[in-house]
Amino acid sequence: MTAATQTSAQNAGRRLSPNTSRALFALGFAALFALVSGGVIFACYGKNPFEAYWLMAQGAFGSWYSLTEVLVKAAPFTYTGLAVALAATMQLWNIGCEGQLVMGGVFATGTALFIVPESPALVALPAVIIAGALGGALWALVPAVLKVTSRVSEILSTLLLNYVAIIFMEHLFYGPWRDPAGMGFPGTAMISEAAQLPRLFGTRLHPGLIGALFFALLLYWVMSRSAWGYRVRTAGKGPQAARYAGFDSGRLTLTAMAVSGALAGLAGMAEITGLHHRLQAGLAIGYGYDGIIVAFLARLNPLAVPVAAVALGGLMVGGEQLQSRLGLPASISMALEAALLFGVLGGEALARWRERRNALRAAAVGNEDSPAGSTTDTQDGSQEDRNVR
């Protein structure tokens, strides 16, 4: 085998491995696609795209207040992003983080109002945190059980359960849980101060963000170092891989969905105890769906999820400036979110296509360099092809 062939094969092997270059290419393409798409939208509204992006950057990171608002939004994004990333690692598509977030808020509110209404903070706060995680986990177990026992697609069941959860929540704060002293306002009574997360630095920041960072580190450790994380990653390679390794894929599905739902439920708990302090309209505003974008921007890496959450939070907060300063509709932010998601998916597809093309070229170069009839070179060429594949 010639030196040129060896170099080509080594280069091809590096390009084929799941490396940083693929991630950077996909993320770069996503950012470029979102910027160009947003620029076209701004131009269609008769606005200067550069001015619009500058206002968005100022609105998101131009002051201490706006920065803290970005972090406030990053907290639920991180929880739901981790929830989606964990399930997707096992090839489970948890589209139901919105409903699990809602049920986390419902369980946390119910615990604060009816179980520990007069308890001290040392009792009330752990109780509402556990209740929030439990609410999300139980709600996520419904589609998990349906998938394991009846092969019902979790995509459909988790999506439909979102609407059930939201309707159930509205029934509670419009009906039996409605505050009788609320002057007709649809919402529950305020939870006690002992069950509320404290505000930080005189802003709306609360320790829910710190909890989200903690769970990002914990999930990374669990997925990379624990036996359970190894089983989840193996099962994510396909049912045959799980069976070959002797893992119970049904039990893994139940536990992975329960943990995923618990993370989403913590997002609802943090929104209730850190911001709203009561169950009312405004809890289900799409944070669960945004977690899908966050997870795929982070490429399912728990450590990258908080970074993606801050980026998406900046997009949301900055987008509010477009409405107040340029008179653009608030839905512009949602359009930019969609462009970002399509950009990630398109970038990933392009990266894979580029790798396949490079592999074919490397294989063609290897065949040309191998003398016909040479037993030794033929064997090397076969080895190169196997390496390339």
Coordinates of C-alpha atoms in Angstrom, one line a residue:
M1 CA 0.0 0.0 0.0
T2 CA 1.4 3.4 -1.0
A3 CA 1.9 6.3 1.4
A4 CA -0.7 8.3 -0.6
T5 CA -3.2 5.5 -0.1
Q6 CA -2.5 5.2 3.6
T7 CA -2.9 9.0 4.0
S8 CA -6.2 8.9 2.1
A9 CA -7.5 6.1 4.2
Q10 CA -6.5 7.8 7.4
N11 CA -8.2 11.0 6.4
A12 CA -11.3 9.2 5.4
G13 CA -11.4 7.4 8.7
R14 CA -11.1 10.7 10.6
R15 CA -13.9 12.2 8.6
L16 CA -16.2 9.2 9.1
S17 CA -15.9 9.1 12.9
P18 CA -18.6 11.0 14.8
N19 CA -16.3 13.9 15.6
T20 CA -16.5 17.6 16.4
S21 CA -16.3 18.7 12.8
R22 CA -19.7 17.2 12.0
A23 CA -21.2 19.0 15.0
L24 CA -19.7 22.3 14.1
F25 CA -20.8 21.9 10.5
A26 CA -24.4 21.1 11.5
L27 CA -24.6 23.9 14.1
G28 CA -22.9 26.4 11.7
F29 CA -25.4 25.5 9.0
A30 CA -28.3 25.8 11.4
A31 CA -27.2 29.3 12.5
L32 CA -26.6 30.4 8.9
F33 CA -30.0 29.0 7.8
A34 CA -31.8 30.7 10.7
L35 CA -30.1 34.1 10.1
V36 CA -30.8 34.0 6.4
S37 CA -34.4 32.9 6.9
G38 CA -34.9 35.6 9.5
G39 CA -33.4 38.2 7.2
V40 CA -35.8 37.3 4.5
I41 CA -38.7 37.6 6.9
F42 CA -37.6 41.0 8.2
A43 CA -37.1 42.2 4.6
C44 CA -40.6 41.0 3.7
Y45 CA -41.9 43.2 6.5
G46 CA -39.9 46.1 5.1
K47 CA -37.3 46.1 8.0
N48 CA -33.6 46.2 7.8
P49 CA -32.4 42.7 8.9
F50 CA -29.1 44.1 10.4
E51 CA -31.0 46.6 12.5
A52 CA -33.5 43.9 13.6
Y53 CA -30.7 41.5 14.7
W54 CA -28.9 44.3 16.5
L55 CA -32.0 45.1 18.4
M56 CA -32.5 41.5 19.3
A57 CA -28.9 41.2 20.6
Q58 CA -29.4 44.4 22.6
G59 CA -32.7 43.2 23.9
A60 CA -31.3 39.9 25.1
F61 CA -27.8 40.7 26.4
G62 CA -27.7 44.5 26.5
S63 CA -28.5 45.0 30.1
W64 CA -28.4 43.1 33.4
Y65 CA -32.2 42.9 33.5
S66 CA -32.4 41.4 30.0
L67 CA -29.6 39.0 30.8
T68 CA -31.4 37.7 33.9
E69 CA -34.6 37.3 31.8
V70 CA -32.7 35.2 29.4
L71 CA -31.5 33.0 32.3
V72 CA -35.1 32.8 33.7
K73 CA -36.2 31.3 30.4
A74 CA -33.1 29.1 30.2
A75 CA -34.2 27.2 33.3
P76 CA -37.3 25.5 31.9
F77 CA -35.6 25.1 28.5
T78 CA -32.7 23.2 30.2
Y79 CA -35.1 20.9 32.1
T80 CA -37.2 20.0 29.0
G81 CA -34.1 19.9 26.8
L82 CA -32.6 17.3 29.2
A83 CA -35.8 15.3 29.2
V84 CA -35.9 15.2 25.4
A85 CA -32.2 14.4 25.1
L86 CA -32.4 11.5 27.5
A87 CA -35.4 9.9 25.8
A88 CA -33.9 10.5 22.3
T89 CA -30.6 8.8 23.3
M90 CA -32.7 5.6 23.6
Q91 CA -34.6 6.5 20.4
L92 CA -37.7 7.3 22.3
W93 CA -39.4 10.5 21.0
N94 CA -40.9 12.2 24.0
I95 CA -43.0 14.9 22.4
G96 CA -45.0 15.2 25.6
C97 CA -42.7 17.4 27.7
E98 CA -45.4 20.1 27.6
G99 CA -47.9 17.9 29.3
Q100 CA -45.3 16.5 31.8
L101 CA -44.3 20.1 32.7
V102 CA -48.0 20.9 33.3
M103 CA -48.5 17.9 35.5
G104 CA -45.4 18.7 37.4
G105 CA -46.9 22.2 38.1
V106 CA -50.2 20.6 39.1
F107 CA -48.7 18.2 41.5
A108 CA -46.4 20.9 43.0
T109 CA -49.3 23.3 43.5
G110 CA -51.6 20.6 44.9
T111 CA -48.9 19.5 47.4
A112 CA -48.2 23.1 48.4
L113 CA -51.9 24.0 48.8
F114 CA -53.4 20.9 50.4
I115 CA -50.6 18.7 51.9
V116 CA -48.0 21.1 53.3
P117 CA -49.8 24.4 53.4
E118 CA -48.5 25.5 56.8
S119 CA -45.2 23.5 56.9
P120 CA -41.8 25.2 57.2
A121 CA -39.6 25.6 54.2
L122 CA -37.5 22.6 55.2
V123 CA -40.5 20.4 54.7
A124 CA -42.5 22.3 52.1
L125 CA -39.8 22.9 49.5
P126 CA -38.6 19.2 49.3
A127 CA -42.2 18.1 49.2
V128 CA -43.2 20.3 46.2
I129 CA -39.9 19.4 44.4
I130 CA -40.6 15.7 44.8
A131 CA -44.2 16.2 43.9
G132 CA -43.3 18.0 40.7
A133 CA -40.9 15.3 39.6
L134 CA -43.4 12.6 40.5
G135 CA -46.2 14.3 38.5
G136 CA -44.1 14.5 35.3
A137 CA -42.8 10.9 35.8
L138 CA -46.3 9.5 36.2
W139 CA -47.6 11.3 33.2
A140 CA -44.7 10.0 31.1
L141 CA -45.2 6.5 32.3
V142 CA -48.6 6.4 30.6
P143 CA -47.2 6.4 27.0
A144 CA -44.3 4.2 28.1
V145 CA -46.6 1.5 29.4
L146 CA -48.7 1.7 26.2
K147 CA -45.5 1.3 24.1
V148 CA -44.2 -1.6 26.1
T149 CA -47.5 -3.5 26.4
S150 CA -49.3 -2.6 23.2
R151 CA -46.6 -1.2 20.9
V152 CA -48.4 2.2 20.8
S153 CA -46.2 4.9 19.2
E154 CA -44.9 7.2 21.9
I155 CA -44.8 10.0 19.4
L156 CA -48.6 10.0 19.1
S157 CA -49.5 9.2 22.7
T158 CA -47.1 11.7 24.3
L159 CA -48.3 14.5 21.9
L160 CA -52.0 13.8 22.6
L161 CA -51.5 13.6 26.3
N162 CA -50.2 17.2 26.2
Y163 CA -53.7 18.4 25.4
V164 CA -55.2 16.2 28.1
A165 CA -52.9 17.6 30.7
I166 CA -53.6 21.2 29.7
I167 CA -57.3 20.7 29.8
F168 CA -57.1 19.0 33.2
M169 CA -55.0 21.9 34.6
E170 CA -57.6 24.4 33.3
H171 CA -60.4 22.4 34.8
L172 CA -58.6 22.6 38.2
F173 CA -58.0 26.3 38.3
Y174 CA -61.3 27.2 36.7
G175 CA -63.2 24.8 38.9
P176 CA -62.5 23.0 42.1
W177 CA -59.1 24.6 42.9
R178 CA -60.2 28.2 42.0
D179 CA -59.4 30.7 44.7
P180 CA -62.7 31.7 46.3
A181 CA -61.1 35.0 47.3
G182 CA -59.8 35.7 43.8
M183 CA -62.5 38.1 42.7
G184 CA -63.4 35.8 39.8
F185 CA -59.8 35.5 38.6
P186 CA -59.2 32.0 37.1
G187 CA -56.4 30.6 39.3
T188 CA -55.7 28.9 42.5
A189 CA -54.7 30.6 45.7
M190 CA -51.2 31.6 46.3
I191 CA -48.9 28.9 47.7
S192 CA -47.3 29.7 51.0
E193 CA -44.0 31.5 51.1
A194 CA -42.4 28.4 52.6
A195 CA -43.1 26.5 49.4
Q196 CA -41.7 29.3 47.1
L197 CA -38.2 29.3 45.7
P198 CA -36.4 32.5 46.7
R199 CA -35.6 35.2 44.2
L200 CA -31.9 36.0 43.6
F201 CA -30.2 39.4 43.3
G202 CA -33.4 41.3 43.3
T203 CA -34.5 39.9 40.0
R204 CA -36.8 37.1 38.8
L205 CA -33.9 34.6 38.9
H206 CA -34.5 31.7 41.2
P207 CA -32.6 28.5 42.2
G208 CA -34.5 26.5 39.6
L209 CA -31.7 27.5 37.2
I210 CA -29.1 26.1 39.6
G211 CA -31.1 22.9 39.9
A212 CA -31.2 22.7 36.1
L213 CA -27.4 23.0 35.9
F214 CA -27.0 20.3 38.6
F215 CA -29.3 17.9 36.7
A216 CA -27.3 18.5 33.5
L217 CA -24.1 17.5 35.2
L218 CA -25.8 14.6 36.9
L219 CA -27.4 13.3 33.7
Y220 CA -24.0 13.5 31.9
W221 CA -22.4 11.5 34.7
V222 CA -25.2 8.9 34.7
M223 CA -25.2 8.5 30.9
S224 CA -21.4 8.3 30.6
R225 CA -20.3 6.5 33.8
S226 CA -23.2 4.4 35.2
A227 CA -24.4 0.9 34.2
W228 CA -27.9 2.2 33.6
G229 CA -26.6 4.9 31.2
Y230 CA -24.6 2.3 29.3
R231 CA -27.8 0.2 29.0
V232 CA -29.7 3.2 27.7
R233 CA -27.0 4.0 25.2
T234 CA -26.8 0.4 24.0
A235 CA -30.6 0.2 23.7
G236 CA -30.5 3.4 21.6
K237 CA -28.5 1.5 19.0
G238 CA -31.5 -0.6 18.3
P239 CA -33.6 -3.5 19.7
Q240 CA -31.2 -6.1 18.4
A241 CA -28.3 -4.5 20.2
A242 CA -30.3 -4.5 23.5
R243 CA -31.3 -8.2 23.0
Y244 CA -27.8 -9.2 22.1
A245 CA -26.5 -7.5 25.3
G246 CA -29.2 -9.3 27.3
F247 CA -30.9 -6.0 28.4
D248 CA -34.6 -5.8 29.2
S249 CA -35.6 -3.1 26.7
G250 CA -39.1 -2.9 28.2
R251 CA -37.8 -2.1 31.6
L252 CA -35.3 0.4 30.1
T253 CA -38.2 2.1 28.2
L254 CA -40.2 2.5 31.4
T255 CA -37.3 3.9 33.5
A256 CA -36.0 6.2 30.8
M257 CA -39.4 7.7 30.2
A258 CA -40.0 8.1 33.9
V259 CA -36.8 10.0 34.4
S260 CA -37.4 12.0 31.3
G261 CA -40.9 12.9 32.6
A262 CA -39.5 13.8 36.0
L263 CA -37.1 16.3 34.5
A264 CA -39.9 17.9 32.6
G265 CA -42.1 17.9 35.7
L266 CA -39.3 19.8 37.6
A267 CA -39.6 22.5 35.0
G268 CA -43.3 22.9 35.9
M269 CA -42.5 22.9 39.6
A270 CA -39.8 25.6 39.1
E271 CA -42.2 27.8 37.2
I272 CA -44.8 27.5 39.9
T273 CA -42.6 27.9 43.0
G274 CA -40.2 30.3 41.4
L275 CA -42.3 32.6 39.3
H276 CA -46.1 32.2 39.3
H277 CA -46.7 31.1 42.9
R278 CA -50.1 29.8 41.9
L279 CA -51.6 27.6 39.2
Q280 CA -53.0 29.8 36.4
A281 CA -53.0 30.4 32.7
G282 CA -49.5 31.0 31.4
L283 CA -47.8 27.7 32.5
A284 CA -48.3 25.9 29.3
I285 CA -46.7 28.3 26.8
G286 CA -44.6 25.9 24.8
Y287 CA -41.5 25.3 26.9
G288 CA -42.0 21.5 26.5
Y289 CA -41.9 21.8 22.7
D290 CA -38.9 24.2 22.9
G291 CA -37.0 21.4 24.7
I292 CA -37.0 19.5 21.4
I293 CA -35.0 22.4 19.7
V294 CA -32.7 22.7 22.7
A295 CA -32.0 19.0 22.8
F296 CA -31.1 18.8 19.1
L297 CA -29.1 22.0 19.2
A298 CA -27.1 20.4 22.0
R299 CA -26.9 17.2 19.9
L300 CA -28.3 15.3 22.9
N301 CA -25.3 16.1 25.0
P302 CA -26.4 17.0 28.6
L303 CA -23.5 19.3 29.1
A304 CA -24.4 21.3 26.0
V305 CA -28.1 21.6 26.8
P306 CA -27.7 24.6 29.2
V307 CA -25.7 26.4 26.5
A308 CA -28.4 25.8 23.9
A309 CA -31.1 26.8 26.4
V310 CA -29.4 30.2 27.0
A311 CA -29.1 30.7 23.2
L312 CA -32.8 29.9 22.8
G313 CA -33.7 32.1 25.8
G314 CA -31.8 34.9 24.1
L315 CA -33.7 34.4 20.9
M316 CA -37.0 34.6 22.8
V317 CA -36.2 37.6 24.9
G318 CA -34.5 39.4 22.0
G319 CA -37.6 38.7 19.8
E320 CA -39.7 40.7 22.3
Q321 CA -37.8 43.8 21.3
L322 CA -38.9 43.3 17.7
Q323 CA -42.5 43.7 18.8
S324 CA -41.9 46.8 20.9
R325 CA -39.3 48.6 18.8
L326 CA -40.1 47.6 15.2
G327 CA -43.8 46.8 15.5
L328 CA -43.3 43.2 14.2
P329 CA -45.5 40.4 15.3
A330 CA -44.4 38.3 18.3
S331 CA -44.6 35.2 16.2
I332 CA -41.3 36.2 14.6
S333 CA -39.5 34.5 17.4
M334 CA -41.3 31.3 16.8
A335 CA -40.5 31.5 13.1
L336 CA -36.8 31.9 13.9
E337 CA -37.1 28.9 16.3
A338 CA -38.5 26.8 13.5
A339 CA -35.8 28.0 11.1
L340 CA -33.2 27.0 13.7
L341 CA -34.6 23.5 14.1
F342 CA -34.9 22.9 10.3
G343 CA -31.3 24.3 10.0
V344 CA -30.1 21.7 12.6
L345 CA -31.8 18.9 10.8
G346 CA -30.6 20.1 7.4
G347 CA -27.1 20.6 8.6
E348 CA -27.0 17.1 10.1
A349 CA -28.3 15.6 6.8
L350 CA -25.7 17.6 4.8
A351 CA -22.9 16.5 7.1
R352 CA -23.8 12.8 6.7
W353 CA -24.1 13.2 2.9
R354 CA -20.6 14.9 2.8
E355 CA -19.2 12.0 4.9
R356 CA -20.6 9.4 2.6
R357 CA -19.3 11.3 -0.5
N358 CA -15.8 11.5 1.0
A359 CA -15.9 7.9 1.9
L360 CA -16.7 6.9 -1.7
R361 CA -14.0 9.1 -3.0
A362 CA -11.4 7.7 -0.6
A363 CA -12.5 4.1 -1.6
A364 CA -12.1 5.0 -5.3
V365 CA -8.6 6.4 -4.7
G366 CA -7.7 3.3 -2.8
N367 CA -8.8 1.1 -5.6
E368 CA -6.8 3.1 -8.2
D369 CA -3.6 2.9 -6.1
S370 CA -3.9 -0.9 -5.6
P371 CA -2.1 -2.8 -8.5
A372 CA -4.4 -5.4 -10.0
G373 CA -3.4 -9.0 -9.2
S374 CA -1.3 -8.1 -6.1
T375 CA -2.4 -10.3 -3.3
T376 CA -0.9 -8.2 -0.6
D377 CA -2.4 -4.9 -1.9
T378 CA -5.8 -6.5 -2.5
Q379 CA -5.9 -7.6 1.1
D380 CA -4.9 -4.1 2.2
G381 CA -7.5 -2.5 0.0
S382 CA -10.2 -4.7 1.5
Q383 CA -9.0 -3.6 4.9
E384 CA -9.3 0.0 3.8
D385 CA -12.8 -0.5 2.6
R386 CA -13.7 -2.1 5.9
N387 CA -12.2 0.9 7.7
V388 CA -14.0 3.3 5.5
R389 CA -17.3 1.6 6.1

